[in-house]
Each structure stands twice: as structure tokens, then as C-alpha cells.
XYZ file of C-alpha atoms in Angstrom:
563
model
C -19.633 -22.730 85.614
C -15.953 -23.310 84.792
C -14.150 -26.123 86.481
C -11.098 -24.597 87.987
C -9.807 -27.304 90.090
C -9.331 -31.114 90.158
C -8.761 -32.274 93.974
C -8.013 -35.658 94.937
C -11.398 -37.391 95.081
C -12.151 -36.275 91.483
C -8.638 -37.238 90.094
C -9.081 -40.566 91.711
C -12.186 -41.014 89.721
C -10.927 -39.859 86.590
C -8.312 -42.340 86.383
C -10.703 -45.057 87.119
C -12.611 -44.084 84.128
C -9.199 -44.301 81.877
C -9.250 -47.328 82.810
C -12.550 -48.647 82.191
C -12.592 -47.100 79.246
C -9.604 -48.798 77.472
C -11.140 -51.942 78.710
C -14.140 -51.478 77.216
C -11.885 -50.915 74.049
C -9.281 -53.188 73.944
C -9.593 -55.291 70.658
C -10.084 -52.368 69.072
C -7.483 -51.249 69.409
C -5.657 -54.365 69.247
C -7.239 -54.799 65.496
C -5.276 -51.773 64.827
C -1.590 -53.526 65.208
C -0.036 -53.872 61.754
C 1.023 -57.185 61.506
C -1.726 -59.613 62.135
C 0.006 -62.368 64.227
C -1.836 -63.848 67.126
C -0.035 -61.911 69.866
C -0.307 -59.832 73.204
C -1.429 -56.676 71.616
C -1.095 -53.637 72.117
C -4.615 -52.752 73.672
C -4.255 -55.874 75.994
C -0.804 -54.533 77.223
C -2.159 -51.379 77.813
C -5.558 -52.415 79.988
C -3.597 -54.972 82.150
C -0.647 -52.129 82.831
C -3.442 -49.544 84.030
C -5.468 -51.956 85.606
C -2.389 -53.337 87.873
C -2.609 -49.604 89.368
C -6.626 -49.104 89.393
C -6.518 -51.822 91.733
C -4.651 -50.078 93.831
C -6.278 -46.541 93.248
C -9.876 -48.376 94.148
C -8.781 -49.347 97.487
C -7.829 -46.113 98.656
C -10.870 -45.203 100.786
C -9.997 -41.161 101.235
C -7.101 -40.361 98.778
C -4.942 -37.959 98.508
C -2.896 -36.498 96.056
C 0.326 -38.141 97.307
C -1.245 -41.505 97.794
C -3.040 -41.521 94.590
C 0.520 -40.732 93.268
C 2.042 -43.157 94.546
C -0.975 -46.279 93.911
C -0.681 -45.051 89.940
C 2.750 -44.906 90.100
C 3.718 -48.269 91.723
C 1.071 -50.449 90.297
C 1.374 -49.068 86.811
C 5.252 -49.732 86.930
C 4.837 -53.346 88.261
C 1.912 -54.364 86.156
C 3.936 -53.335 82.965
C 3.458 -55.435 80.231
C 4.831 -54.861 76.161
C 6.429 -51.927 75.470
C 3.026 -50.123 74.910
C 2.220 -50.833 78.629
C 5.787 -49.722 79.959
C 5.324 -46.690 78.208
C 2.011 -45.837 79.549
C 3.418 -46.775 83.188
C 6.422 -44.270 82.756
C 4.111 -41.111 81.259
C 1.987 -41.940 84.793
C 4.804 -42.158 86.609
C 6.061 -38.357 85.626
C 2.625 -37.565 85.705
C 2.383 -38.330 89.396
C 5.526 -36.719 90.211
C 4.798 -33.602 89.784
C 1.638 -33.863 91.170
C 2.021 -35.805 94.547
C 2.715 -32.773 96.128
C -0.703 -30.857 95.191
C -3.291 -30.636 96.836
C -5.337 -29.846 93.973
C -4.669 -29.988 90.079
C -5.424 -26.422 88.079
C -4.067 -25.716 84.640
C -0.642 -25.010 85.116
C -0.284 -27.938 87.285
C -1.668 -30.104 84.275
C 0.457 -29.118 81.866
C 3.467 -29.012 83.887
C 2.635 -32.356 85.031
C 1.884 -33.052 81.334
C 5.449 -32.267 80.658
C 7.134 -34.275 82.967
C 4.957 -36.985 81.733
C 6.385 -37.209 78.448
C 9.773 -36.226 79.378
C 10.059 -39.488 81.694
C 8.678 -41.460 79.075
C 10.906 -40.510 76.521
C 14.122 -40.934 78.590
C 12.627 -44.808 79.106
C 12.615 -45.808 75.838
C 16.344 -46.144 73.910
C 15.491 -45.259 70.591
C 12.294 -43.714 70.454
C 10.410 -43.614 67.606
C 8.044 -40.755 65.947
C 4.414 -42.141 64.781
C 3.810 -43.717 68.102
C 1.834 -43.200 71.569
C 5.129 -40.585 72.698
C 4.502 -38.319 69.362
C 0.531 -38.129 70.359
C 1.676 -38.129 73.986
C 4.170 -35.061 73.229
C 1.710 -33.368 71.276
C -0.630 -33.007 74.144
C 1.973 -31.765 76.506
C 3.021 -29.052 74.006
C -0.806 -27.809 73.261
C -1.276 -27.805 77.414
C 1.786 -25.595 77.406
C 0.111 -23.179 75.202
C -3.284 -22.980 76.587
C -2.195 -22.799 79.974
C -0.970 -19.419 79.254
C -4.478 -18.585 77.537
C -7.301 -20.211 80.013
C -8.299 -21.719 83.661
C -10.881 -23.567 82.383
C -10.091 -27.079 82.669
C -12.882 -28.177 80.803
C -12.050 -26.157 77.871
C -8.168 -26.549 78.786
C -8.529 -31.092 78.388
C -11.208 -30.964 75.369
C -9.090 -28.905 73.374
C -5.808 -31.252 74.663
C -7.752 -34.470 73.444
C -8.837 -32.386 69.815
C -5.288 -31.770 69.506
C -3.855 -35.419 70.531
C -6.983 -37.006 68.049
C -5.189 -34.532 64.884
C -1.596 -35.855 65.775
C -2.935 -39.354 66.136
C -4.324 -39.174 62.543
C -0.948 -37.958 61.505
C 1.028 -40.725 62.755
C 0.695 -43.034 59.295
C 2.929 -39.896 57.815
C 5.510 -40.445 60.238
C 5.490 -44.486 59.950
C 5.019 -45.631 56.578
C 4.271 -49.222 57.797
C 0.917 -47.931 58.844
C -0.253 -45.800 55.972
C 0.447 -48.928 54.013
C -1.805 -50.527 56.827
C -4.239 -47.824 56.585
C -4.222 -47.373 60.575
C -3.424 -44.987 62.836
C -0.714 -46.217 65.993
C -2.335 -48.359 68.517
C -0.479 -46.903 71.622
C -1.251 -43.514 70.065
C -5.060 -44.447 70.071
C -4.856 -46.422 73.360
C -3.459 -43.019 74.931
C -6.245 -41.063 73.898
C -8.762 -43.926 75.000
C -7.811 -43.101 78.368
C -7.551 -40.017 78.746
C -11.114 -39.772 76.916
C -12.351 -41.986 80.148
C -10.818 -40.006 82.467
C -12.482 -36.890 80.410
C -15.830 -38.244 80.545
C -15.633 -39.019 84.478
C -14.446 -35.006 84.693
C -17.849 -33.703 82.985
C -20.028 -36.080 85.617
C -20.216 -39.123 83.930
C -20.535 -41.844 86.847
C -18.180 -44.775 86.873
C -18.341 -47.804 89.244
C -14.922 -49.458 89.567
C -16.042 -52.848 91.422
C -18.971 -53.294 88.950
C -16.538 -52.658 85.768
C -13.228 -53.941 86.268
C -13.242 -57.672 86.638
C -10.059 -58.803 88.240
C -7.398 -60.019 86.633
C -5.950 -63.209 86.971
C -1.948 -63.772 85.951
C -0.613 -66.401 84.068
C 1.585 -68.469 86.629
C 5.544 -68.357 85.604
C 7.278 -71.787 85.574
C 10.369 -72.182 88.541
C 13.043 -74.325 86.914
C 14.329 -77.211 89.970
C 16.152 -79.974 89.768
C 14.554 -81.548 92.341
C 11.959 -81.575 95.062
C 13.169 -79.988 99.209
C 12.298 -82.105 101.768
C 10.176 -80.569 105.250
C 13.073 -81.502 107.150
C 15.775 -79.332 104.908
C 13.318 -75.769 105.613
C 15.506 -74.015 108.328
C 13.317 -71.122 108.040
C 9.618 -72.015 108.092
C 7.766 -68.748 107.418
C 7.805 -67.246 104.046
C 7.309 -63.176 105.028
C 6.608 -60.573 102.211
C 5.242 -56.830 102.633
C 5.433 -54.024 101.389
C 6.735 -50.643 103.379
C 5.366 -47.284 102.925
C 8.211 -45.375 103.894
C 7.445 -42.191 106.113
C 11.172 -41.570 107.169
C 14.450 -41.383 105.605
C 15.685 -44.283 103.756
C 18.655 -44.045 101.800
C 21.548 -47.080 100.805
C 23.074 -47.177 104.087
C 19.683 -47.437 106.018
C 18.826 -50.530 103.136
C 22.315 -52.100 104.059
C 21.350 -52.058 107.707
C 18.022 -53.601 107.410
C 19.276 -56.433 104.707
C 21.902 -57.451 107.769
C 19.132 -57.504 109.944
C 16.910 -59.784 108.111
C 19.887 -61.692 106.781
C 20.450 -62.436 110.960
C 16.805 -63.730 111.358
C 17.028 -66.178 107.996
C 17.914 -66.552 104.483
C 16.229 -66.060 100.746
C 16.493 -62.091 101.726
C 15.239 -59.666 98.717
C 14.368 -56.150 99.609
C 13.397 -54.016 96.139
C 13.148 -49.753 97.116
C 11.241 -47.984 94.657
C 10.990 -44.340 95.712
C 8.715 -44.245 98.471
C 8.263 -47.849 98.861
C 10.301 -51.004 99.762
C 8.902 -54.517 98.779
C 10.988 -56.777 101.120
C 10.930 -60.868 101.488
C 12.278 -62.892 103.438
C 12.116 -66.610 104.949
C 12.369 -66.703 108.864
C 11.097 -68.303 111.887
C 9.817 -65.356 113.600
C 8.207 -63.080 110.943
C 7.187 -60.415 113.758
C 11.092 -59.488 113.995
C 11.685 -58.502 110.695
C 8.126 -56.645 111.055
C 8.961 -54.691 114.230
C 11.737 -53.452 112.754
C 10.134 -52.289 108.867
C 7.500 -50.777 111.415
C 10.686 -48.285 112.340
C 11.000 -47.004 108.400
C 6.853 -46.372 107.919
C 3.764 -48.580 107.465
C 3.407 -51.740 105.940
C 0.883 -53.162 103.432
C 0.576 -56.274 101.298
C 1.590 -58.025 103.723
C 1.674 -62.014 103.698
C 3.124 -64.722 105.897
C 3.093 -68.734 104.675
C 4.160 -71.336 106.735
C 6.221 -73.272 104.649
C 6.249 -76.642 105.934
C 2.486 -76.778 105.848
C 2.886 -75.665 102.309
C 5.091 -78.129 101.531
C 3.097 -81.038 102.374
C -0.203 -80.054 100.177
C 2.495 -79.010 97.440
C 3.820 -82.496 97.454
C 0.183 -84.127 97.501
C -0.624 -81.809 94.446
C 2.674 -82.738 92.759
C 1.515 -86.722 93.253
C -1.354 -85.795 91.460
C 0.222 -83.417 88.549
C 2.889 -86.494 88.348
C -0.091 -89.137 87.940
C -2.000 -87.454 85.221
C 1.284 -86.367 83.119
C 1.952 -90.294 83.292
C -1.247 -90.853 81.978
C -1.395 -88.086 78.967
C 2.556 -88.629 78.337
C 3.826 -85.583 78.794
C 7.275 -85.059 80.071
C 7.562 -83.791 83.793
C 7.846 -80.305 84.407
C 9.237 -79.749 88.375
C 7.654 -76.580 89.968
C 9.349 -76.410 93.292
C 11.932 -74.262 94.102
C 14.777 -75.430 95.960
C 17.172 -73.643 98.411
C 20.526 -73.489 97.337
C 23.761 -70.998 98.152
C 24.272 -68.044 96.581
C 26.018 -68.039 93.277
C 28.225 -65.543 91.229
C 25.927 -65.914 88.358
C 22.389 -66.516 87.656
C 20.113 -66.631 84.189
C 16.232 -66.068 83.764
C 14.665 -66.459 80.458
C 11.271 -66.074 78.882
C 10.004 -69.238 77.447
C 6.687 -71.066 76.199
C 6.386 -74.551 74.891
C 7.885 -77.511 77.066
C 10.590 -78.096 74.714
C 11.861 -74.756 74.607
C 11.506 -74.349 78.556
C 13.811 -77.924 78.102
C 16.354 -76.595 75.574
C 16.757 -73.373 78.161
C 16.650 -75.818 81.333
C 20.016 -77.475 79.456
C 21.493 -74.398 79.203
C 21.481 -73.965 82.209
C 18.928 -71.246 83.260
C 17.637 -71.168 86.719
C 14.254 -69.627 86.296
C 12.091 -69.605 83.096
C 8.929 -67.017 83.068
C 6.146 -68.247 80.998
C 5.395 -65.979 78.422
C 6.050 -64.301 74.784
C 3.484 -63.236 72.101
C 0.434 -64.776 73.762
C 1.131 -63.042 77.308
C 3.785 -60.136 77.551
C 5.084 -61.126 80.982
C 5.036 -57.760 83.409
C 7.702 -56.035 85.222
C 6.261 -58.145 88.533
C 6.999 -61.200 86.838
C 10.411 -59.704 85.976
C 11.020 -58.896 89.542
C 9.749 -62.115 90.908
C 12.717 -64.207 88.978
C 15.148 -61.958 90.141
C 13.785 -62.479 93.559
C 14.170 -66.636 93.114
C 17.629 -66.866 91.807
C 20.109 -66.280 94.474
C 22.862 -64.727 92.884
C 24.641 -62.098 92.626
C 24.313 -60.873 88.819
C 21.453 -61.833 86.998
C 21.298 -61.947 82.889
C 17.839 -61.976 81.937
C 16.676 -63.128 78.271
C 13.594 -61.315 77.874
C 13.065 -63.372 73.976
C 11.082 -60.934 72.619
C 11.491 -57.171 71.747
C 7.652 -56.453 73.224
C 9.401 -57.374 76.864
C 12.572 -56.259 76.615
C 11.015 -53.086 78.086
C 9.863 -54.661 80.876
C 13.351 -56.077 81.416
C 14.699 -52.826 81.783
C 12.705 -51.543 84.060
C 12.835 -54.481 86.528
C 16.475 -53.854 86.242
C 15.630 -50.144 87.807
C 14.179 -51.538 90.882
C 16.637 -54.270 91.637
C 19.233 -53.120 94.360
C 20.777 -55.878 95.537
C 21.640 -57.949 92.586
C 23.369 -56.464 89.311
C 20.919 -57.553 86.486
C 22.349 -57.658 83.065
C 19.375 -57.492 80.066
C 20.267 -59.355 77.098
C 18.303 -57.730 74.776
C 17.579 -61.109 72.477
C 14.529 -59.963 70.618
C 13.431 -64.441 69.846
C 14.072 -67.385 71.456
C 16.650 -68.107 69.192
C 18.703 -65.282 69.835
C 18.014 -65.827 73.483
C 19.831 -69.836 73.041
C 22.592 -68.536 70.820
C 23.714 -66.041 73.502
C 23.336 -68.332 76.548
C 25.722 -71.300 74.222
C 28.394 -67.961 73.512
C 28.339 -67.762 77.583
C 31.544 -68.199 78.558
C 31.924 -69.004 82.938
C 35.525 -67.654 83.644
C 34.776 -64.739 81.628
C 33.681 -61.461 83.335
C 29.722 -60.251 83.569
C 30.372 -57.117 81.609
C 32.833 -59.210 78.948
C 29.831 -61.876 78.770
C 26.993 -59.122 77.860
C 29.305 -57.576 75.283
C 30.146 -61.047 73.715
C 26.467 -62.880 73.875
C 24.846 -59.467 72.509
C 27.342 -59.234 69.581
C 26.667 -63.168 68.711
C 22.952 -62.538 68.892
C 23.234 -60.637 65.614
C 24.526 -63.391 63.257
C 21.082 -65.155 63.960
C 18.338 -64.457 61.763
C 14.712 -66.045 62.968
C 11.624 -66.929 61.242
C 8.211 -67.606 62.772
C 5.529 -69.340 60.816
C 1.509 -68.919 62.474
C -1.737 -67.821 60.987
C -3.312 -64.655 60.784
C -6.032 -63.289 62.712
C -7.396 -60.407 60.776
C -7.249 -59.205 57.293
C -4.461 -56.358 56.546
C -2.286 -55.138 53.640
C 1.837 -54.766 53.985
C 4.472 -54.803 52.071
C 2.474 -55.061 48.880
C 0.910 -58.429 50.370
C -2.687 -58.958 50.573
C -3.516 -61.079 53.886
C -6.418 -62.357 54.903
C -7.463 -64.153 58.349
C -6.932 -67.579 58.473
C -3.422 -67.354 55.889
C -0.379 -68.943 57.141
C 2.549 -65.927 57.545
C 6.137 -66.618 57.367
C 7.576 -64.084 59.016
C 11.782 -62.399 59.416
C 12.806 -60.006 61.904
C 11.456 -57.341 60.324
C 8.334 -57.918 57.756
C 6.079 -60.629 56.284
C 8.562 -62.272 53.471
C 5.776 -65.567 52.754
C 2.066 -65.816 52.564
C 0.747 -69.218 52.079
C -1.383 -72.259 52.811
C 0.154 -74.955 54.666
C 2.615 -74.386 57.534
C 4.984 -76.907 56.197
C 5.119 -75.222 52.592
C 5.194 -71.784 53.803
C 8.146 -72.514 55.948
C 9.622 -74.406 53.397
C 9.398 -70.655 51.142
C 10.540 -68.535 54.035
C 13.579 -70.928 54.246
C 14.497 -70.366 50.759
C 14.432 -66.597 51.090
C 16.224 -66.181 54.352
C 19.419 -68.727 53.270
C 22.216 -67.164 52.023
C 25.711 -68.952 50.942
C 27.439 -67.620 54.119
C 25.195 -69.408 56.179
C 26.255 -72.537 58.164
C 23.376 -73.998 60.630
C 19.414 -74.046 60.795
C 17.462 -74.862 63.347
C 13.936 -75.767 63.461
C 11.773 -75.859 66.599
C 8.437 -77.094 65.422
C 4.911 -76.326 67.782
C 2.642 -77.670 69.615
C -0.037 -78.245 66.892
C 3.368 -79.659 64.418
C 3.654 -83.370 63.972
C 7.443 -84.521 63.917
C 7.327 -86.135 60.887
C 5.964 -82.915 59.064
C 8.970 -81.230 60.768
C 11.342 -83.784 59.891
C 10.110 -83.841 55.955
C 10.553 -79.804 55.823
C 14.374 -80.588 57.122
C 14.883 -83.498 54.642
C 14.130 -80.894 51.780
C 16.003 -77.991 53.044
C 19.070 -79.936 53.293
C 18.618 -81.197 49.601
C 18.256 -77.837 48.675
C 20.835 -76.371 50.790
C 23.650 -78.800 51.333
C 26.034 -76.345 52.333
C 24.118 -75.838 55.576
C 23.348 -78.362 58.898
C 19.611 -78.830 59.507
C 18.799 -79.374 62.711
C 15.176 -80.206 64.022
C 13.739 -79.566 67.444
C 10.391 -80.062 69.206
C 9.377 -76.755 70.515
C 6.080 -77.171 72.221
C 5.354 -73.733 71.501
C 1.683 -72.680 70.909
C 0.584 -70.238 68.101
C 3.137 -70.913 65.849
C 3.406 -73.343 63.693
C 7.667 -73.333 63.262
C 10.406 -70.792 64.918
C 13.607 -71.228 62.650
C 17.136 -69.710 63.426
C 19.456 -69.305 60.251
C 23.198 -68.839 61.272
């Protein structure tokens, strides 16, 4: 018999599959990324976006079409990490827009829904690119279009979706040369069709236990730049209040205004974030049940958390004694975690950052909040919005440091109301410290973005680390375990040694206009290695100033900047 209809039990199972399924899959479709660097991939991305929202979907005890919506929607857009997993979170959240409203899903609903899908998805991405997960994404939504005119059969209707997504898939090296050299098909493409294979499966009667499969997921902690440790006495407010409200009556920008000068009348660090249907407020208080009463007036709450800060403060401090005791003891420079209190300011910065001499070098320049993060953990749009929540200012330039977040970036941007947040789209962390030294203070926001953006392109970076599975590009045989020196764009060196494979990407990237390089060497770089690679670069190149660095950072061997 011919399944006609999808209602909201069903649906919520089907996604739950997706998920589990791209779990299940994840490395391979990480081994599918073209260039072989040790990074967050694109089927890790991908598994912690969806499983931010199954989390939520699982909890929902009798769903609904509207509150399914709304879990996939919200959790997918928060847990966002890479641009594969802000992508994914986007075609869910047209998806769910057109089908909130439903009480069931048929064909036409599908591919209408299917549609809107990839029409949101596309508008999220600048510059979007054919031979990746929106061409097999786009491909499905055209073939629903077609056979919604010809069938009601939604088991015919998906399989012969999928059989069309799987031949555009095996397309995409036609459309992207860089992966017919790799001899793969696009990751994001392939993660796509993972899930919606799951969700497939789950549709036909497969059973699919959510608590059993999906282990929970723990997230790396981000780093709070202070200067220096608060003091019980200095919290005026002692009750750190977050929730979340699940707005049930109008709430528009003069009913937000209202409730910020509420809560800014019962205490201070005040950050209320509306997302459609939603409002994720915080705020530190003495009497939490105030500003509760009154979100109780706009709908029902949820998430909601109350910390008494003082009592906080004292077990933070103990635990800081300790952290400050064993860093004596290995040597390791101090890293402060507390946040302190301080007034609002015009201008604010939050950068991503890994290694504790980079997280240094960005402290000196002055930014307020560093996010731990880069190619070993694409930070999500939570973490985005969590920085924005801890610098109290009124503009915010973020520095995301890496083109697989600058997604991310973007979309906490969205959901910030009441803070203007500027992305400065540095793709490394050296582009990310060149624009922060072009910042100029007495110079407007807008004149700042223009000028640190346009200085960002006279650096050219180079990354030296190792690879981690065999692969073919550019001509150049690689094989795991060869140290890659890589440019902005491609693999230029294939070596060794780290220090002599830097040493050739040097060489290559130098040109006589050049005036400066810098060289931040890793974690698992001695100095002196560092220091001997400078020493020959400048007798090579004595037109140019070598500077040397100690990084910290993991996974790669040397980051170098060439200006």
C-alpha cells in the first residue's frame, strides 16, 4: 500500500535516522575532502550541526509539525559548524518553514518544502559554488518538482529523489576539477544524501533508537580573555539567569526594546538574541523570578538556568589555585579564564584562536574574547553567539581566522539584535593579526571593516602539517604521513621534514615586492629549528624582515605570513 502521508510522529523519526546515519558515516565521508590536512572535516561538521537539533527533536515527547519545525530549525542553526554544517542548517531551516504549518507532509508539500530548502540555502552562501552539497541539493528539489506533478506515492516520490541526487552527486567532479583530479565525488554532496538515505530508511520501517545511537556530544570549552580575576564583593548582581522563550504572542522590535529596559532595571550583562519564534535572553540579577514573570507574559520558557554567582566564584577561585599550581609546575604561561565586569564600550573584538601564543599575540592586540578553535574544531554558531554575548559593546568585529567559519560568523551576525557585529572575513590567523594592527580607534566601524578587509589581501599565508590520507592534486602524489606546505589556495611543497619543507614553500611564495615574514612555529616546533629556518630565509632573501614567533598551535608544524 502506497504511503500517502508523513504526519508528525513519522517525520520526527525520520530525521532522527538522518542523523544516525551520517554518524555512522562520518570519516567516510571525511576521507573524501580533497586536501588531506588534519582538519574539522566535512562529515564531522555535518554530524555535530544535525546532532545539535536531534537533541532537541528527541526530547519532544508528542511533536508536532510546528514544534518539530522549530527544534530542527533552532538547534541546527546554533550547532552550525564549517561551512558544510551551516549549509545543511539553512536547507533545514527552509525546509521547516514551509512545513511548520502542516499537519501532515504529502508530495506537494515535499517538494515545495524541497524548494524553499534550497532557495534559503543558496541566498546564505555569497558566492556559491556548483560541484557542491547545493548542486546535489538543487537537483533533488528540481526532480521533486517534476514528480510531484506525476505521483502521490511518497515512497516512489523520495527513492526516485535520492536516485536522482546519487547521479548529480557523481557528476560533481565535472563541475570541480579539483575533485576529478582527486578522483572523489563532494563531501557535502555525499553527506546530503547520507541523510536523507537515514531518514529514507526510517520511512520504509526501519526502527531507529535515538538514546541508544547518538552519544552526546561534548563541546570544546572557548577561552574568555581577562585581565584579571573579580572579587565576591565587586558582584552587584548575584544570579546569572538564562532561558530561552517560546514565544506564543506578538513580539516585534518595540516589544524587545521594552523588555531589554526591563531587565536592564533589575541588573546588568543584559543580552536578549530573537530568532523567529524564539528569544534566548541573559541576564545577571538579584531576583531572577522578575525577569521570569515578565518573559512568562511573551510565551513559555525552556532551557532555563539560574547560577548563583558568588557561590561560583569561590569554587572558581579554588580551581584557579589549582590550574595556577600545576602551570607553575609544567611551565606554562598563565592563561586567565574569568570574565570580568566592565562598562560598556564603543567597540569590541572576538577572534578565533588555538595555540597559547597565538591566543597571546591576539590578547596584545587587544581582543576581548578569543574562541578556541580552527581546523581541529570548527567553532559553531553557539560559540559565535556566546562571545558576542561576553563583550559588552556596542559593535562587535569578529575574526573568524578561517574560511570553514566564516559561515558561522555570518550567521551569528543574523541573530544578534542588540549589538552591530561586523565579520572580518580573514580566512588565517595571519590575516586575522594584520587587520586587527590596520585598526585604526578614531576611525569609524564601517571605515575600519573597509580598511582591515582591504589590508587582509596583501598577506599571503602558508601552513606546513602532515597528511592524513593518501590523495593526488595538482599533479602531486601524497601519501599519509608526508609533510604539506601549503598557500591559500593548493599544495605548492611535498616533503620530509617540517623545517625543509617550509624552508621550499618560503622560496616559492617570496616575491621581490615583498617586505616582512612572519613565522609562528607549533606546538610540536622547537625554537631553535624555527630560528635556523629564519637564519636561512634571511640569507636568501635579504630584501625581506624575518620575524619568528612561538605559536603554540597544534597540527601544524609552521603558519607563515608573507607581506
Amino acid at each position: 500500500m502506497a504511503l500517502k502521508q508523513i504526519d508528525a510522529k513519522l517525520f520526527q523519526k525520520m530525521f532522527l535516522g538522518g542523523a544516525l546515519s551520517i554518524e555512522a558515516r562520518k570519516e567516510e565521508i571525511n576521507e573524501l575532502n580533497v586536501f588531506p590536512v588534519p582538519d574539522g572535516d566535512t562529515g564531522t561538521n555535518m554530524t555535530l550541526t544535525i546532532m545539535a537539533a536531534a537533541k532537541e527533536v528527541s526530547q519532544l515527547e508528542e511533536p508536532t509539525m510546528e514544534t518539530l519545525a522549530k527544534a530542527i530549525s533552532s538547534g541546527s542553526l546554533r550547532g552550525a559548524r564549517g561551512n558544510s554544517g551551516v549549509i545543511l542548517s539553512q536547507l533545514f531551516r527552509g525546509f521547516t518553514k514551509e512545513v511548520k504549518n502542516c499537519t501532515v507532509i504529502d508530495v506537494t508539500v515535499m517538494a515545495t518544502a524541497l524548494g524553499k530548502a534550497v532557495e534559503t540555502a543558496y541566498k546564505a552562501v555569497m558566492k556559491p559554488k556548483e560541484g557542491t552539497i547545493l548542486t546535489v541539493a538543487r537537483g533533488g528539489a528540481e526532480k521533486a518538482a517534476e514528480l510531484a506533478m506525476e505521483t502521490d506515492d511518497l515512497e516512489y516520490f523520495c527513492a526516485e529523489i535520492l536516485k536522482h541526487m546519487e547521479a548529480v552527486l557523481e557528476k560533481t567532479p565535472d563541475l570541480l576539477p579539483v575533485l576529478k583530479e582527486a578522483g572523489v565525488v563532494d563531501s557535502g554532496g555525499q553527506g546530503l544524501l547520507v541523510v536523507l538515505q537515514g531518514a529514507y530508511d526510517v520511512m520504509l520501517g526501519k526502527q531507529v533508537q535515538f538514546e541508544e545511537g547518538i552519544s552526546p556530544i561534548k563541546k570544546k570549552a572557548s577561552t574568555t580573555v581577562s585581565t584579571e580575576q573579580i572579587e565576591t564583593s565587586e558582584i552587584k548582581f548575584g544570579y546569572c539567569t538564562e532561558f530561552i522563550i517560546m514565544l506564543e504572542k506578538q513580539y516585534d522590535a518595540e516589544t524587545e526594546r521594552e523588555f531589554k529596559s526591563y531587565l536592564e532595571s533589575l541588573g546588568d550583562s543584559i543580552v536578549v538574541v530573537s530568532d523567529e519564534d524564539i528569544v534566548k535572553v541573559h541576564v545577571h540579577t538579584n531576583d531572577p523570578g522578575l525577569a521570569i514573570q515578565r518573559a512568562l507574559t511573551y510565551g513559555s520558557l525552556t532551557k532555563m538556568k539560574i547560577d548563583n554567582m558568588r557561590e561560583e566564584h569561590h569554587e572558581k577561585v579554588i580551581k584557579e589555585a589549582e590550574r595556577q599550581a600545576a602551570r607553575k609546575k609544567e611551565d606554562v604561561p598563565q592563561r586567565k579564564e574569568e570574565k570580568i565586569e566592565v562598562p560598556r564600550k564603543p567597540v569590541g573584538f572576538v577572534a578565533v584562536s588555538i595555540g597559547e601564543g597565538m591566543n597571546e599575540i591576539f590578547k596584545g592586540l587587544g581582543v576581548d574574547y578569543l574562541i578556541e578553535g580552527g581546523q581541529t574544531m570548527n567553532p559553531s554558531t553557539e560559540d559565535m553567539l556566546t562571545a558576542i554575548e561576553q563583550v559588552n559593546a556596542d559593535t562587535i568585529f569578529i575574526f573568524p581566522n578561517n574560511s570553514n567559519i566564516i559561515l558561522a560568523a555570518e550567521q551569528a551576525k543574523k541573530l544578534t539584535k542588540d549589538k552591530q557585529i561586523i565579520v572580518i572575513p580573514s580566512r588565517t590567523v595571519p590575516q586575522g593579526i594584520t587587520a586587527l594592527i590596520n585598526y585604526v580607534f578614531d576611525k569609524p566601524a564601517q571605515e575600519n571593516e573597509k580598511h582591515m578587509t582591504e589590508e587582509m589581501k596583501h598577506v599571503k599565508t602558508g601552513q606546513v602539517t602532515y597528511a592524513v590520507r593518501d590523495t593526488n592534486i595538482d599533479g602531486k602524489e601524497i601519501k599519509q604521513g608526508d609533510i604539506m606546505g601549503l598557500n591559500d589556495k593548493t599544495i605548492l611543497v611535498v616533503g620530509e621534514k617540517p623545517k625543509d619543507t617550509a624552508y621550499d614553500l618560503l622560496c616559492q611564495m617570496i616575491e621581490q615586492e615583498d617586505e616582512l615574514v612572519s613565522i609562528y612555529y607549533g606546538k610540536e616546533t622547537e625554537e631553535e629549528e624555527a630560528s635556523q629556518l629564519a637564519d636561512k630565509i634571511s640569507k636568501e632573501y635579504p630584501h625581506v624582515d624575518v620575524e619568528i614567533h612561538m605559536g603554540g598551535q597544534p597540527i601544524y608544524y609552521y603558519i607563515i605570513s608573507v607581506e
